[in-house]
Each structure stands twice: as C-alpha cells, then as structure tokens.
PDB file of C-alpha atoms in Angstrom:
ATOM      1  CA  MET U   1      37.154  21.169  11.381  1.00  0.00           C
ATOM      2  CA  SER U   2      36.800  21.326   7.644  1.00  0.00           C
ATOM      3  CA  VAL U   3      33.166  20.572   7.599  1.00  0.00           C
ATOM      4  CA  ILE U   4      32.301  23.379  10.493  1.00  0.00           C
ATOM      5  CA  LEU U   5      34.155  25.836   7.854  1.00  0.00           C
ATOM      6  CA  LEU U   6      32.021  24.354   5.188  1.00  0.00           C
ATOM      7  CA  ILE U   7      29.189  24.858   7.301  1.00  0.00           C
ATOM      8  CA  VAL U   8      29.874  28.421   8.273  1.00  0.00           C
ATOM      9  CA  ASP U   9      30.869  29.206   4.655  1.00  0.00           C
ATOM     10  CA  ILE U  10      27.123  28.166   3.632  1.00  0.00           C
ATOM     11  CA  ILE U  11      25.473  30.538   6.530  1.00  0.00           C
ATOM     12  CA  PHE U  12      27.535  33.362   5.707  1.00  0.00           C
ATOM     13  CA  LEU U  13      26.945  33.038   2.128  1.00  0.00           C
ATOM     14  CA  ILE U  14      22.802  32.773   2.786  1.00  0.00           C
ATOM     15  CA  GLY U  15      23.406  36.088   4.992  1.00  0.00           C
ATOM     16  CA  ALA U  16      25.293  37.591   2.049  1.00  0.00           C
ATOM     17  CA  VAL U  17      22.443  36.762  -0.233  1.00  0.00           C
ATOM     18  CA  PHE U  18      19.745  37.956   2.403  1.00  0.00           C
ATOM     19  CA  ASN U  19      21.304  41.142   2.710  1.00  0.00           C
ATOM     20  CA  VAL U  20      21.943  41.747  -1.018  1.00  0.00           C
ATOM     21  CA  TYR U  21      17.894  41.048  -1.660  1.00  0.00           C
ATOM     22  CA  TRP U  22      17.074  43.287   0.893  1.00  0.00           C
ATOM     23  CA  GLN U  23      19.169  45.849   0.553  1.00  0.00           C
ATOM     24  CA  SER U  24      18.466  46.148  -3.448  1.00  0.00           C
ATOM     25  CA  GLN U  25      14.559  47.047  -2.092  1.00  0.00           C
ATOM     26  CA  ILE U  26      15.741  50.087  -0.218  1.00  0.00           C
ATOM     27  CA  GLU U  27      14.069  53.447  -1.792  1.00  0.00           C
ATOM     28  CA  ILE U  28      15.458  55.737   0.568  1.00  0.00           C
ATOM     29  CA  ARG U  29      19.204  54.821   1.791  1.00  0.00           C
ATOM     30  CA  SER U  30      20.352  55.630   5.270  1.00  0.00           C
ATOM     31  CA  ILE U  31      23.338  57.067   6.139  1.00  0.00           C
ATOM     32  CA  TYR U  32      26.252  54.475   6.185  1.00  0.00           C
ATOM     33  CA  LYS U  33      27.174  52.926   9.831  1.00  0.00           C
ATOM     34  CA  ILE U  34      30.716  53.363  10.027  1.00  0.00           C
ATOM     35  CA  SER U  35      30.725  51.241  13.136  1.00  0.00           C
ATOM     36  CA  SER U  36      30.652  48.196  10.682  1.00  0.00           C
ATOM     37  CA  LEU U  37      33.345  49.297   8.775  1.00  0.00           C
ATOM     38  CA  ILE U  38      35.594  49.549  11.665  1.00  0.00           C
ATOM     39  CA  PHE U  39      34.753  46.596  12.749  1.00  0.00           C
ATOM     40  CA  ALA U  40      35.305  44.541   9.610  1.00  0.00           C
ATOM     41  CA  ALA U  41      38.941  46.484   9.503  1.00  0.00           C
ATOM     42  CA  PHE U  42      39.885  45.389  12.849  1.00  0.00           C
ATOM     43  CA  ILE U  43      39.143  41.810  12.508  1.00  0.00           C
ATOM     44  CA  GLY U  44      40.523  41.582   9.251  1.00  0.00           C
ATOM     45  CA  ALA U  45      43.784  42.700  10.326  1.00  0.00           C
ATOM     46  CA  TRP U  46      43.309  40.261  13.659  1.00  0.00           C
ATOM     47  CA  LEU U  47      42.873  37.437  11.007  1.00  0.00           C
ATOM     48  CA  LEU U  48      45.958  38.700   8.915  1.00  0.00           C
ATOM     49  CA  VAL U  49      48.065  37.591  11.751  1.00  0.00           C
ATOM     50  CA  ALA U  50      47.394  33.904  11.286  1.00  0.00           C
ATOM     51  CA  PRO U  51      47.241  33.063   7.842  1.00  0.00           C
ATOM     52  CA  THR U  52      46.337  29.862   6.413  1.00  0.00           C
ATOM     53  CA  GLY U  53      46.124  28.144   3.002  1.00  0.00           C
ATOM     54  CA  GLN U  54      42.772  26.315   3.833  1.00  0.00           C
ATOM     55  CA  LEU U  55      40.255  27.156   1.340  1.00  0.00           C
ATOM     56  CA  SER U  56      37.272  27.093   3.316  1.00  0.00           C
ATOM     57  CA  TYR U  57      38.954  29.054   6.169  1.00  0.00           C
ATOM     58  CA  ILE U  58      39.909  31.965   3.546  1.00  0.00           C
ATOM     59  CA  VAL U  59      36.314  31.935   1.973  1.00  0.00           C
ATOM     60  CA  MET U  60      34.952  31.962   5.635  1.00  0.00           C
ATOM     61  CA  VAL U  61      37.232  35.160   6.155  1.00  0.00           C
ATOM     62  CA  ALA U  62      36.106  37.088   3.000  1.00  0.00           C
ATOM     63  CA  LEU U  63      32.233  36.224   3.414  1.00  0.00           C
ATOM     64  CA  PHE U  64      32.537  37.250   7.280  1.00  0.00           C
ATOM     65  CA  MET U  65      34.468  40.515   6.289  1.00  0.00           C
ATOM     66  CA  LEU U  66      31.983  41.032   3.142  1.00  0.00           C
ATOM     67  CA  LEU U  67      29.068  40.593   5.997  1.00  0.00           C
ATOM     68  CA  ASN U  68      30.618  43.360   8.006  1.00  0.00           C
ATOM     69  CA  ILE U  69      30.616  46.035   5.322  1.00  0.00           C
ATOM     70  CA  MET U  70      27.350  45.162   3.885  1.00  0.00           C
ATOM     71  CA  ASN U  71      26.005  45.968   7.531  1.00  0.00           C
ATOM     72  CA  GLY U  72      26.777  49.180   7.361  1.00  0.00           C
ATOM     73  CA  VAL U  73      24.016  50.077   4.631  1.00  0.00           C
ATOM     74  CA  GLY U  74      20.330  50.305   5.627  1.00  0.00           C
ATOM     75  CA  GLY U  75      17.466  52.375   4.701  1.00  0.00           C
ATOM     76  CA  VAL U  76      13.778  51.810   4.425  1.00  0.00           C
ATOM     77  CA  GLY U  77      12.339  49.932   1.354  1.00  0.00           C
ATOM     78  CA  GLU U  78       9.199  48.866  -0.368  1.00  0.00           C
ATOM     79  CA  LYS U  79       8.239  46.010   1.635  1.00  0.00           C
ATOM     80  CA  LYS U  80      10.315  46.471   5.241  1.00  0.00           C
ATOM     81  CA  ILE U  81      12.931  48.831   7.090  1.00  0.00           C
ATOM     82  CA  VAL U  82      16.334  47.545   6.239  1.00  0.00           C
ATOM     83  CA  LEU U  83      18.023  47.984   9.660  1.00  0.00           C
ATOM     84  CA  ASN U  84      22.038  48.584   9.551  1.00  0.00           C
ATOM     85  CA  GLY U  85      24.492  47.768  12.385  1.00  0.00           C
ATOM     86  CA  PHE U  86      26.175  44.850  13.716  1.00  0.00           C
ATOM     87  CA  TYR U  87      22.768  43.191  14.379  1.00  0.00           C
ATOM     88  CA  SER U  88      21.454  44.305  11.047  1.00  0.00           C
ATOM     89  CA  GLY U  89      17.952  42.634   9.197  1.00  0.00           C
ATOM     90  CA  VAL U  90      14.571  43.692   8.534  1.00  0.00           C
ATOM     91  CA  LEU U  91      12.115  45.306  10.344  1.00  0.00           C
ATOM     92  CA  ASP U  92       8.103  45.156   9.028  1.00  0.00           C
ATOM     93  CA  TYR U  93       6.224  48.406   8.708  1.00  0.00           C
ATOM     94  CA  ALA U  94       3.294  45.982  10.715  1.00  0.00           C
ATOM     95  CA  GLN U  95       5.637  46.185  13.609  1.00  0.00           C
ATOM     96  CA  VAL U  96       5.930  50.075  14.107  1.00  0.00           C
ATOM     97  CA  VAL U  97       3.930  51.686  16.412  1.00  0.00           C
ATOM     98  CA  HIS U  98       5.450  55.009  16.625  1.00  0.00           C
ATOM     99  CA  VAL U  99       7.942  56.961  14.725  1.00  0.00           C
ATOM    100  CA  THR U 100       9.722  60.173  15.809  1.00  0.00           C
ATOM    101  CA  LEU U 101      11.599  62.365  13.203  1.00  0.00           C
ATOM    102  CA  ILE U 102      14.218  64.851  14.481  1.00  0.00           C
ATOM    103  CA  PRO U 103      15.354  67.051  11.734  1.00  0.00           C
ATOM    104  CA  ILE U 104      19.035  68.216  11.708  1.00  0.00           C
ATOM    105  CA  GLU U 105      19.211  71.628   9.673  1.00  0.00           C
ATOM    106  CA  ILE U 106      22.691  73.046   9.603  1.00  0.00           C
ATOM    107  CA  GLN U 107      23.202  76.520   7.962  1.00  0.00           C
ATOM    108  CA  GLY U 108      25.035  75.588   4.535  1.00  0.00           C
ATOM    109  CA  ARG U 109      24.395  71.976   4.801  1.00  0.00           C
ATOM    110  CA  ARG U 110      21.843  69.341   3.259  1.00  0.00           C
ATOM    111  CA  PRO U 111      19.096  68.584   5.813  1.00  0.00           C
ATOM    112  CA  LYS U 112      19.104  65.517   7.213  1.00  0.00           C
ATOM    113  CA  VAL U 113      17.084  63.690   9.655  1.00  0.00           C
ATOM    114  CA  ALA U 114      17.426  61.278  12.383  1.00  0.00           C
ATOM    115  CA  VAL U 115      14.561  58.565  12.628  1.00  0.00           C
ATOM    116  CA  ILE U 116      13.542  56.530  15.489  1.00  0.00           C
ATOM    117  CA  PHE U 117      11.523  53.571  14.981  1.00  0.00           C
ATOM    118  CA  ASN U 118       9.585  52.284  18.085  1.00  0.00           C
ATOM    119  CA  THR U 119       8.408  48.469  17.486  1.00  0.00           C
ATOM    120  CA  LYS U 120       5.714  46.449  19.053  1.00  0.00           C
ATOM    121  CA  ARG U 121       8.532  44.783  20.989  1.00  0.00           C
ATOM    122  CA  PRO U 122      10.266  47.274  23.302  1.00  0.00           C
ATOM    123  CA  GLN U 123      12.767  47.900  20.729  1.00  0.00           C
ATOM    124  CA  GLN U 124      14.049  51.102  19.196  1.00  0.00           C
ATOM    125  CA  VAL U 125      15.795  51.585  16.020  1.00  0.00           C
ATOM    126  CA  GLU U 126      17.633  54.621  15.025  1.00  0.00           C
ATOM    127  CA  MET U 127      18.599  55.701  11.875  1.00  0.00           C
ATOM    128  CA  ASN U 128      19.770  59.018   9.920  1.00  0.00           C
ATOM    129  CA  PHE U 129      18.965  60.193   6.580  1.00  0.00           C
ATOM    130  CA  ASN U 130      20.125  62.804   4.289  1.00  0.00           C
ATOM    131  CA  ILE U 131      16.762  64.453   3.047  1.00  0.00           C
ATOM    132  CA  SER U 132      14.335  66.420   5.011  1.00  0.00           C
ATOM    133  CA  TYR U 133      12.116  65.532   7.760  1.00  0.00           C
ATOM    134  CA  LYS U 134       9.179  66.328   5.476  1.00  0.00           C
ATOM    135  CA  GLU U 135      10.332  64.162   2.825  1.00  0.00           C
ATOM    136  CA  MET U 136      10.844  61.281   5.222  1.00  0.00           C
ATOM    137  CA  GLN U 137       7.471  61.981   6.773  1.00  0.00           C
ATOM    138  CA  LYS U 138       5.197  61.831   3.235  1.00  0.00           C
ATOM    139  CA  TYR U 139       7.143  58.805   2.772  1.00  0.00           C
ATOM    140  CA  LEU U 140       6.310  57.202   5.857  1.00  0.00           C
ATOM    141  CA  GLN U 141       2.683  58.000   6.080  1.00  0.00           C
ATOM    142  CA  LYS U 142       2.425  55.852   2.764  1.00  0.00           C
ATOM    143  CA  LYS U 143       4.060  53.068   4.498  1.00  0.00           C
ATOM    144  CA  LEU U 144       2.882  52.637   8.238  1.00  0.00           C
ATOM    145  CA  SER U 145      -0.510  51.598   9.223  1.00  0.00           C
ATOM    146  CA  ASN U 146      -3.028  53.946  10.545  1.00  0.00           C
ATOM    147  CA  GLU U 147      -2.381  52.787  14.262  1.00  0.00           C
ATOM    148  CA  ALA U 148       1.320  54.147  14.003  1.00  0.00           C
ATOM    149  CA  SER U 149       1.961  57.647  14.913  1.00  0.00           C
ATOM    150  CA  VAL U 150       4.742  59.996  13.542  1.00  0.00           C
ATOM    151  CA  GLU U 151       5.878  62.801  15.584  1.00  0.00           C
ATOM    152  CA  VAL U 152       8.571  65.529  14.643  1.00  0.00           C
ATOM    153  CA  GLY U 153      10.893  66.357  17.506  1.00  0.00           C
ATOM    154  CA  GLN U 154      13.637  68.402  17.785  1.00  0.00           C
ATOM    155  CA  ILE U 155      17.213  68.547  19.101  1.00  0.00           C
TER     156      ILE U 155
END
C-alpha cells in the first residue's frame, strides 16, 4: 500500500509543478472558480474523519488539497489558455476556432466579460474575467490564428 501512495504522491507533485508553471504564465487572470474550493473543503473534511500517521498518506492528502485549490485559477497566457475547474489543463490557441465574448455590464460595478472558447474538437470552455470585452477582444486578436473568429454576443 505504501508503494501505491508514493506513486500517487509523485503524480500529484508533478501535477502541482505543472499547475505552478502554467499559472505563472497567465497574463489575464479569470475569476476564481469557487467550485474547486468547495470540493477541496468537502474532501478535506471527509479525510479528517479517518486520520492516519502514515507520512505518504499525509503528503498525498496535502497535495490533493493543494491541487484542488489550484484548479480554481485560470486565465489567458502568453502561449496557452490555462483552464480552471476540476478538469483543468491548458488549451493551445491554435485549437480555438471560435470565441464568443459576452459583456456583463452592471451600473456602478467594474465591467466583466464571459468568454466561451470553441475548439476544433467539439468542446466549449467558459471563463469569466474582470475586464471589459474590448480589452479581451484586443488581447485575443493578437493570440488567435486568422481562422479563429471572435464574436461579441449579449446576455
């Protein structure tokens, strides 16, 4: 059992290093995805019920909690789009075929924009940002290929 925990520890550590690297590349950070934090709190509370003194288990739980908290961070970066949520990862700009920008403007508050990235695979990725849609549109036009289209929608 200890060998399996050590393997899981190594996999989680590699995942944490992967997240730190790509999250450090983010230029425009998206709004934190709270569901990752809720999931981490739920799993953490569940794991507290059955405490153990085995170091590899403690490291595994700590890295698992860290990964869940880190998965709430996402944004657009220099080389790739950093996805947030439980199935986080990165998305290459070359894979994006269409982007929909949905401005969210509430009187007396900062502008926000919901961005939906459609990829070559039948996949949609949605992220929210605390900037205006015009700023996001300018940024994405520099990063996306000529074949990708950017549409401004509305709520």
